[in-house]
Protein backbone atom coordinates (compact mmCIF):
# COMPACT_ATOMS: atom_id res chain seq x y z
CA UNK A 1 16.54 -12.07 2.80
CA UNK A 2 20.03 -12.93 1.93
CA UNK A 3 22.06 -10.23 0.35
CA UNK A 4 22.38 -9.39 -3.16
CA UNK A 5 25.85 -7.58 -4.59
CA UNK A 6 23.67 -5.90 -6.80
CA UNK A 7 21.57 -4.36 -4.21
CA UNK A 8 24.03 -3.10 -1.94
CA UNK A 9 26.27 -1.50 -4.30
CA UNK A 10 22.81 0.22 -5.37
CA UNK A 11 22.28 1.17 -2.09
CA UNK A 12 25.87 2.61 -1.25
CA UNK A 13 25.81 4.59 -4.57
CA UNK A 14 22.58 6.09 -4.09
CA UNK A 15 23.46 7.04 -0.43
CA UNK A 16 26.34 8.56 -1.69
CA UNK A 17 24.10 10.40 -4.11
CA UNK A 18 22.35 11.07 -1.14
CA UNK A 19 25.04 12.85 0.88
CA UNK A 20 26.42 14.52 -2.21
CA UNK A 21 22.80 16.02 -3.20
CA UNK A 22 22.92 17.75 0.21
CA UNK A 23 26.35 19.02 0.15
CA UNK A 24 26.34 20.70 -3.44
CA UNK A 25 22.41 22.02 -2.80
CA UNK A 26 23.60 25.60 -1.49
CA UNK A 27 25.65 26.29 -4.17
CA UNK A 28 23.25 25.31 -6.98
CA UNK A 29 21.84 29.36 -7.10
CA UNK A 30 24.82 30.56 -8.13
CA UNK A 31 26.09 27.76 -10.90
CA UNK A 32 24.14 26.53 -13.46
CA UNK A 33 26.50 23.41 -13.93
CA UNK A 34 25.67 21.97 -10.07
CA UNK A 35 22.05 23.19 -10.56
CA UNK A 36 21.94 20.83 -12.92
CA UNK A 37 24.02 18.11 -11.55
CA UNK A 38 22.08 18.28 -8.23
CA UNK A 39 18.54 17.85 -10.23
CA UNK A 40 19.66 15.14 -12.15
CA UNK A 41 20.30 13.18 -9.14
CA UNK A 42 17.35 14.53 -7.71
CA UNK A 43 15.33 12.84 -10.46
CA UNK A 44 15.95 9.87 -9.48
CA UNK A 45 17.77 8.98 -6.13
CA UNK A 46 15.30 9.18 -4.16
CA UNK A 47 12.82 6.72 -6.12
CA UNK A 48 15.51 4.24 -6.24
CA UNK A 49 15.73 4.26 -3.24
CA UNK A 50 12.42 4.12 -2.19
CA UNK A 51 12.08 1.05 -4.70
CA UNK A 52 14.60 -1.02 -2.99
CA UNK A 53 12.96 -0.48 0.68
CA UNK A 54 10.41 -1.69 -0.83
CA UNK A 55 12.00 -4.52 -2.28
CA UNK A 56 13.39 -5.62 1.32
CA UNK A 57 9.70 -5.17 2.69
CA UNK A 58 8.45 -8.46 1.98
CA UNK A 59 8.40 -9.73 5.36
CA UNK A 60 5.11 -7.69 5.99
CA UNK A 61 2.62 -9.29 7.91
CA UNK A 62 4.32 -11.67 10.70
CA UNK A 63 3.55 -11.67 14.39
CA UNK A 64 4.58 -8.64 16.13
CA UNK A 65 5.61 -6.55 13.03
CA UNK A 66 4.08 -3.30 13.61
CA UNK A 67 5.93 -3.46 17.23
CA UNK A 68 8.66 -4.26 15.60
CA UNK A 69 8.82 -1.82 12.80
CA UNK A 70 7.44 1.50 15.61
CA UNK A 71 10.83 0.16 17.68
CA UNK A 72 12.67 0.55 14.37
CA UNK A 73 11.42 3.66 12.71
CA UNK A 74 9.42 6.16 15.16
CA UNK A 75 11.52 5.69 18.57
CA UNK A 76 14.47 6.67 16.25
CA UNK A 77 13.21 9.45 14.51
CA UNK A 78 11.99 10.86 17.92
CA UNK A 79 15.15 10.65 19.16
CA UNK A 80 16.68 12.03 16.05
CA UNK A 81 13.64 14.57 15.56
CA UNK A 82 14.98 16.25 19.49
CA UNK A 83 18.87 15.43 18.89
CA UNK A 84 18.50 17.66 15.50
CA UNK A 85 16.46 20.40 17.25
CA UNK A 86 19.69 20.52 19.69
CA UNK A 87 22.38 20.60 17.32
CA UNK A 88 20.31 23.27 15.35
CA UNK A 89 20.06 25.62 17.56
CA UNK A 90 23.85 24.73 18.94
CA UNK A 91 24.99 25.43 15.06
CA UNK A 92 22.56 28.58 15.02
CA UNK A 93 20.61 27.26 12.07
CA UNK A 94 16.72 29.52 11.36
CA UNK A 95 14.00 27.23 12.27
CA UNK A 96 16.03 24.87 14.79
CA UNK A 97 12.29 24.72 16.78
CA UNK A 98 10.11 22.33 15.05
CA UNK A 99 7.03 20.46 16.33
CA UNK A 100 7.24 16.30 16.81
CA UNK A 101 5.35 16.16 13.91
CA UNK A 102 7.14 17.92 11.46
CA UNK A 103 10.67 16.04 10.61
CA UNK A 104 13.37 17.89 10.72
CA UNK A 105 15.35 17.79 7.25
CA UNK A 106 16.28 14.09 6.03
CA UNK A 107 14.06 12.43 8.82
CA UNK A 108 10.59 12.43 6.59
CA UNK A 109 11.94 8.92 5.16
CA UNK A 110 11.67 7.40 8.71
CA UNK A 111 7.92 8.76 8.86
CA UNK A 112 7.28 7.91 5.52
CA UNK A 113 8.76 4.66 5.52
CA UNK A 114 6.89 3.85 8.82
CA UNK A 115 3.60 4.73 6.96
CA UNK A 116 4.54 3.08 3.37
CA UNK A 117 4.52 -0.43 5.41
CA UNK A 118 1.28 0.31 6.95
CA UNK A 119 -0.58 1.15 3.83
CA UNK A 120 0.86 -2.11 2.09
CA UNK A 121 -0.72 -4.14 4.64
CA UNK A 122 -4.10 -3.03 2.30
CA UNK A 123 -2.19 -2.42 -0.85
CA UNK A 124 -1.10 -5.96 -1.04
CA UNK A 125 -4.32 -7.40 -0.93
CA UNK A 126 -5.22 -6.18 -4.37
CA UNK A 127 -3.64 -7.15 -7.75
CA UNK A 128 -0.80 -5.27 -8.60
CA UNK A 129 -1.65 -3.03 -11.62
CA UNK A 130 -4.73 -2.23 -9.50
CA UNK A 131 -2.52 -0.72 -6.60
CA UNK A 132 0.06 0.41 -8.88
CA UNK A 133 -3.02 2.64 -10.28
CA UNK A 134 -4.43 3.67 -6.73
CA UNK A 135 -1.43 4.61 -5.24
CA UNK A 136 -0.40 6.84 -8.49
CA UNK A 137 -3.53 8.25 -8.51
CA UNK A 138 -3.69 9.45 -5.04
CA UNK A 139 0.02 10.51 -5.21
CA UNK A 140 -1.06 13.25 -7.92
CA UNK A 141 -4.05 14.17 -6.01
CA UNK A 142 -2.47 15.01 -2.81
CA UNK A 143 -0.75 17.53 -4.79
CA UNK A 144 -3.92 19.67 -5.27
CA UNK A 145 -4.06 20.22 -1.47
CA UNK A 146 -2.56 23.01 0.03
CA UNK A 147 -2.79 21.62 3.62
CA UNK A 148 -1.29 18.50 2.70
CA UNK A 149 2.41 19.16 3.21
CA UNK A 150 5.08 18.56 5.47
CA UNK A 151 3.07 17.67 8.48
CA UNK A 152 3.73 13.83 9.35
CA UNK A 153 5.40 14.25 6.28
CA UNK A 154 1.95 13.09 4.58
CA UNK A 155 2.93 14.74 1.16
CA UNK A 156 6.29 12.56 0.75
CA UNK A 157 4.14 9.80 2.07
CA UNK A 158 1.64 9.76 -0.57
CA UNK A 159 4.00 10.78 -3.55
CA UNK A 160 6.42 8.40 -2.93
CA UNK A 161 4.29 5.36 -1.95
CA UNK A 162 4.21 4.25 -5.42
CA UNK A 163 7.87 3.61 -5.95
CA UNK A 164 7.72 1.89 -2.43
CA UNK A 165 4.93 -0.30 -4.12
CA UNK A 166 6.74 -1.15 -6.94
CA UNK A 167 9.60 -2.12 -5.29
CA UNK A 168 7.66 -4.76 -2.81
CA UNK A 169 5.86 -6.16 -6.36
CA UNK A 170 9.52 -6.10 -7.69
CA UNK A 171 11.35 -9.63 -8.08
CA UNK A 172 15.37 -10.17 -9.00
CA UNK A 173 14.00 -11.59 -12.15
CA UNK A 174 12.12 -8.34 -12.75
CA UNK A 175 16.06 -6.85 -12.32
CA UNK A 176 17.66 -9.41 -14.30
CA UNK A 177 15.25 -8.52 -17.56
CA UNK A 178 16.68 -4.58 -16.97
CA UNK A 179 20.50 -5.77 -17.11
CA UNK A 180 20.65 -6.22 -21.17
CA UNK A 181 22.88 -4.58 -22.97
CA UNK A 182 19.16 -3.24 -25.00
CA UNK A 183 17.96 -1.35 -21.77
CA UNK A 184 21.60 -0.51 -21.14
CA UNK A 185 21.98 1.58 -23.96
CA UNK A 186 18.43 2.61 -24.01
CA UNK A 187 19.07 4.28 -20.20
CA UNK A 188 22.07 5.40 -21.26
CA UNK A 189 20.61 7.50 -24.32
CA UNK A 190 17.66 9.04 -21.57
CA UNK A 191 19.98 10.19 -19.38
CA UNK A 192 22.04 11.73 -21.53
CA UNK A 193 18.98 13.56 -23.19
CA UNK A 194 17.51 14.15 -19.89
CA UNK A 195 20.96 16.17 -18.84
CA UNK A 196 20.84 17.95 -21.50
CA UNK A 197 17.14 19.15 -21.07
CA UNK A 198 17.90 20.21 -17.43
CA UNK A 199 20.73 21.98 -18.81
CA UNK A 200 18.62 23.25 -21.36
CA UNK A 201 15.86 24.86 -19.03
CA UNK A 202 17.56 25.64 -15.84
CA UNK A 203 13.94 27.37 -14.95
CA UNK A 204 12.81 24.22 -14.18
CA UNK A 205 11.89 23.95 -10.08
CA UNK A 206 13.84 21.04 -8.50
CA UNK A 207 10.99 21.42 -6.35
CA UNK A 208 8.98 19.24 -8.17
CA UNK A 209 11.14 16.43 -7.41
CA UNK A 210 11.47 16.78 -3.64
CA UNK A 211 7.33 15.70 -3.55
CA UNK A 212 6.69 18.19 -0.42
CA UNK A 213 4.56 20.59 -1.40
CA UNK A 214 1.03 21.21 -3.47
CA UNK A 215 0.81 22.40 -7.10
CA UNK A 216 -0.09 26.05 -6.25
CA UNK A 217 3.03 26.50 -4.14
CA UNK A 218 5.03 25.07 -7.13
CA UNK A 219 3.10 27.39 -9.30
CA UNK A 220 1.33 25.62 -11.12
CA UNK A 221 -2.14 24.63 -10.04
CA UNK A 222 -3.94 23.24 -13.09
CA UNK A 223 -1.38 21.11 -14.89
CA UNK A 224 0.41 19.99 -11.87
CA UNK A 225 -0.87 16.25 -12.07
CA UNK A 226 0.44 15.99 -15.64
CA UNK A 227 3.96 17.35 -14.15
CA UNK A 228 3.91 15.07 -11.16
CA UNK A 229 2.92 12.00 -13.74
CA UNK A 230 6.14 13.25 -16.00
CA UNK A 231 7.91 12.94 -12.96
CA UNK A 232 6.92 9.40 -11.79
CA UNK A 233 7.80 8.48 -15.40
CA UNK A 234 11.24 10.17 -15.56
CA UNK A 235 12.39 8.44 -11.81
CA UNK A 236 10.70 4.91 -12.92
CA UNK A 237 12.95 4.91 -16.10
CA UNK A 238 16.01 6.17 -14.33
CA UNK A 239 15.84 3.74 -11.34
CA UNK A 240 15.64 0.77 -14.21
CA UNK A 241 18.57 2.87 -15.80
CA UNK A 242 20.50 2.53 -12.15
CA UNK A 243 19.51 -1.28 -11.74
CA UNK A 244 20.88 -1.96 -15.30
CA UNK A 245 23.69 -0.46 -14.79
CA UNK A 246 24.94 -1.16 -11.50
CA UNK A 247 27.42 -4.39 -11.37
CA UNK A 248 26.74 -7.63 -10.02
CA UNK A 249 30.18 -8.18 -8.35
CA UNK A 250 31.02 -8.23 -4.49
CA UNK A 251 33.47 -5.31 -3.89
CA UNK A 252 35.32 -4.61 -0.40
CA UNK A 253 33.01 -1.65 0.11
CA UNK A 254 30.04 -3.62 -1.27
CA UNK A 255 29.27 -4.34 2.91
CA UNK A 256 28.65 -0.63 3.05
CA UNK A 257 25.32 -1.01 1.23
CA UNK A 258 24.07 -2.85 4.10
CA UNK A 259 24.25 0.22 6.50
CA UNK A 260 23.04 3.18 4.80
CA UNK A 261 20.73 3.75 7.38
CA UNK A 262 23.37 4.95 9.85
CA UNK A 263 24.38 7.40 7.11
CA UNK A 264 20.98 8.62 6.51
CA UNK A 265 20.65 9.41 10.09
CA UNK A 266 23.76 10.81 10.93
CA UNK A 267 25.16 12.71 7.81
CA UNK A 268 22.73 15.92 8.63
CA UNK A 269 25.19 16.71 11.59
CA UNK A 270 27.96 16.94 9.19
CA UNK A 271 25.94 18.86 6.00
CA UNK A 272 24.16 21.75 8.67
CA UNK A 273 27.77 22.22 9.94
CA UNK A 274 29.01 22.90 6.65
CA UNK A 275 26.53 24.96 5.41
CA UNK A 276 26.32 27.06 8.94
CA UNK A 277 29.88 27.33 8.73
CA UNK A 278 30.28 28.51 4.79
CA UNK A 279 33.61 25.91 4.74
CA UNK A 280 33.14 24.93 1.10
CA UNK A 281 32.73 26.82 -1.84
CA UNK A 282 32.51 25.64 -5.98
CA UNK A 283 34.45 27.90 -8.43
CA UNK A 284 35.93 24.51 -10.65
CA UNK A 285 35.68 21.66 -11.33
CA UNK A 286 38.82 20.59 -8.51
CA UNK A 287 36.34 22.15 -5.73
CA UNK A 288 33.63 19.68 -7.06
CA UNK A 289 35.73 17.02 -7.04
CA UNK A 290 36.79 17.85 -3.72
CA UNK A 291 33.17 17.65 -2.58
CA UNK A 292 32.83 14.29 -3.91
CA UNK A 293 35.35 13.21 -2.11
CA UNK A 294 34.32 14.80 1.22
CA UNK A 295 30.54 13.48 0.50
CA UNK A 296 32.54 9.57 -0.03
CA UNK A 297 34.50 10.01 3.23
CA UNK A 298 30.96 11.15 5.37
CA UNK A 299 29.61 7.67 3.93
CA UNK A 300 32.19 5.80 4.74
CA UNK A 301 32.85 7.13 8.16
CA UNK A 302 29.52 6.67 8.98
CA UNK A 303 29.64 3.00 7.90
CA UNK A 304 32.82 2.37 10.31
CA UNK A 305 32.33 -0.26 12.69
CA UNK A 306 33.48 2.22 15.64
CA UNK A 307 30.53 4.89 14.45
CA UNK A 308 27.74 1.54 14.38
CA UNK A 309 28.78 0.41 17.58
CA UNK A 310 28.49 3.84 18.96
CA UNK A 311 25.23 4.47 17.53
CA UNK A 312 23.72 1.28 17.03
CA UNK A 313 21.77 1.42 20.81
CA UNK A 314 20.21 4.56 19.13
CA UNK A 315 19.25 3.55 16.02
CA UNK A 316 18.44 -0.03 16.24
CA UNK A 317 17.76 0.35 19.53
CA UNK A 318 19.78 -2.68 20.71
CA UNK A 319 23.87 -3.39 21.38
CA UNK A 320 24.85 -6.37 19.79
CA UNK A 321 28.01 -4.56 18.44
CA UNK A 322 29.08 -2.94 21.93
CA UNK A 323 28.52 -6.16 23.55
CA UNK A 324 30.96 -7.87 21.25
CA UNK A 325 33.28 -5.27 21.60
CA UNK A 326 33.00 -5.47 25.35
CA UNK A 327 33.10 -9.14 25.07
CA UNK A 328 36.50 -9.04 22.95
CA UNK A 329 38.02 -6.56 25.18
CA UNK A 330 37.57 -8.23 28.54
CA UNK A 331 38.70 -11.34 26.40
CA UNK A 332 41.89 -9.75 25.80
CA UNK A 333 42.01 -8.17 29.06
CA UNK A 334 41.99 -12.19 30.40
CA UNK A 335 44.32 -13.12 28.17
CA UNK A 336 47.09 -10.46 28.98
CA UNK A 337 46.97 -10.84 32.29
């Protein structure tokens, strides 16, 4: 598919959001301003997210594509899933051991996502309000199950699947219909009201937004459905908020939008250092600043060429980026001598 500006500045921002969520999460106890911040992003970053891998799923269904796809998402996360396990009992983190089949941290989405394309092989078969319907359904379900949880990651699976969904049964004219100055100002008014209500009731358990555990554990067994369907409505209306807002315009870091799955892989070795180490800490609004720019730099450094070319054998489990290194090295090498 070829790439969209739009998309990949989406992408980059919401990574960021990503990396930033994670940094600012262990100091959200003790300030009610970064509680907040950190579940308004929380709300919807994730979705978004979610949406758009499903929007670059459309090539479901030719020859070899489960192969492909196992090669792409499980050998990686086993590799992360034991690299992780290392580095947390290196760093001393609690709960470093962890079975194969429960992801360490971030590395649900590579379980998840692995699953999301093999239930749209069915989902796609049926008419899209019709999925849309099924997949919401089962997605407030699951949450009445105690012993569906983070095993195989099978709660993030389920809850999530519908914003995966939506994205595949998304089209860029879909987008283009969100990008009015009507639904710009419309988002814009929701989240501004939604702040305020998270400000509001700080009480409220980000936990509900992180779609890994069942309504009892969230405590709140009988209305837990009719939270989890606020939710879905609350992260559909802010990823249309993100979409309508985010420009249309090739940047110089736009590229970076392309490669947000190094980040997503690799950032965790950064955030567990930090948090192990207690290097950062949030008294004003300079520290917060500071951490935005720290969360910024992880992207980006992450997104380097040198860190891809490194990692890419890993992660995409081939080396077309060494080899052209190597190639323009003994080039030069030739040409010197």
């Amino acid at each position: 598919m070829k790439r969209e500006a739009l998309f990949d500045n989406a992408k980059l921002l919401l990574i960021f959001l990503v990396v930033f969520g994670h940094l600012i999460q262990p100091f959200t106890d003790g300030s009610h301003i970064m509680y907040t911040v950190y579940t308004w992003i929380y709300t919807f970053h994730m979705p978004a997210f979610i949406l758009l891998s499903g929007f670059f799923a459309k090539g479901l269904g030719h020859k070899d594509y489960i192969v492909n796809l196992a090669k792409k998402l499980i050998l990686p996360y086993m590799i992360f899933q034991l690299a992780y396990t290392g580095y947390f009992f290196f760093i001393g983190k609690d709960g470093w051991l962890s079975g194969p089949f429960y992801p360490h941290w971030s590395l649900w989405f590579l379980f998840s996502l692995f699953c999301w394309h093999i239930m749209l092989y069915w989902f796609k078969k049926v008419p899209a309000p019709l999925g849309m319907f099924v997949a919401v359904g089962l997605g407030i379900v699951v949450g009445y199950f105690n012993d569906i949880g983070h095993m195989f990651s099978l709660s993030r699976t389920f809850v999530f699947f519908p914003f995966f969904l939506a994205g595949y049964w998304l089209t860029k004219e879909n987008v283009k219909k969100w990008r009015t100055p009507q639904v710009r100002e419309a988002t814009l008014l929701f989240v501004t009201a939604l702040v305020g209500l998270i400000a509001i009731f700080p009480e409220f358990d980000s936990g509900w937004l992180l779609g890994s555990e069942s309504y009892s554990i969230l405590g709140n067994p009988e209305f837990g459905g009719l939270l989890r369907l606020g939710v879905y409505v609350i992260g559909g209306l802010m990823t249309v908020g993100v979409l309508a807002w985010i420009p249309n315009k090739t940047y110089r870091f736009s590229i970076l939008g392309g490669r947000t799955l190094y980040v997503y892989l690799l950032h965790g070795f950064f955030i567990q250092f930090f948090r192990e180490a207690g290097w950062f800490k949030v008294d004003n609004v300079i520290d917060f600043v500071g951490l935005a720019i720290v969360a910024a730099s992880i992207v980006f450094l992450l997104s380097s060429t040198s860190i891809r070319t490194l990692t890419q054998p890993v992660i995409e489990g081939r080396a077309q980026l060494m080899r052209k290194w190597w190639d323009k090295l003994a080039k030069k090498d030739y040409t010197t001598n």
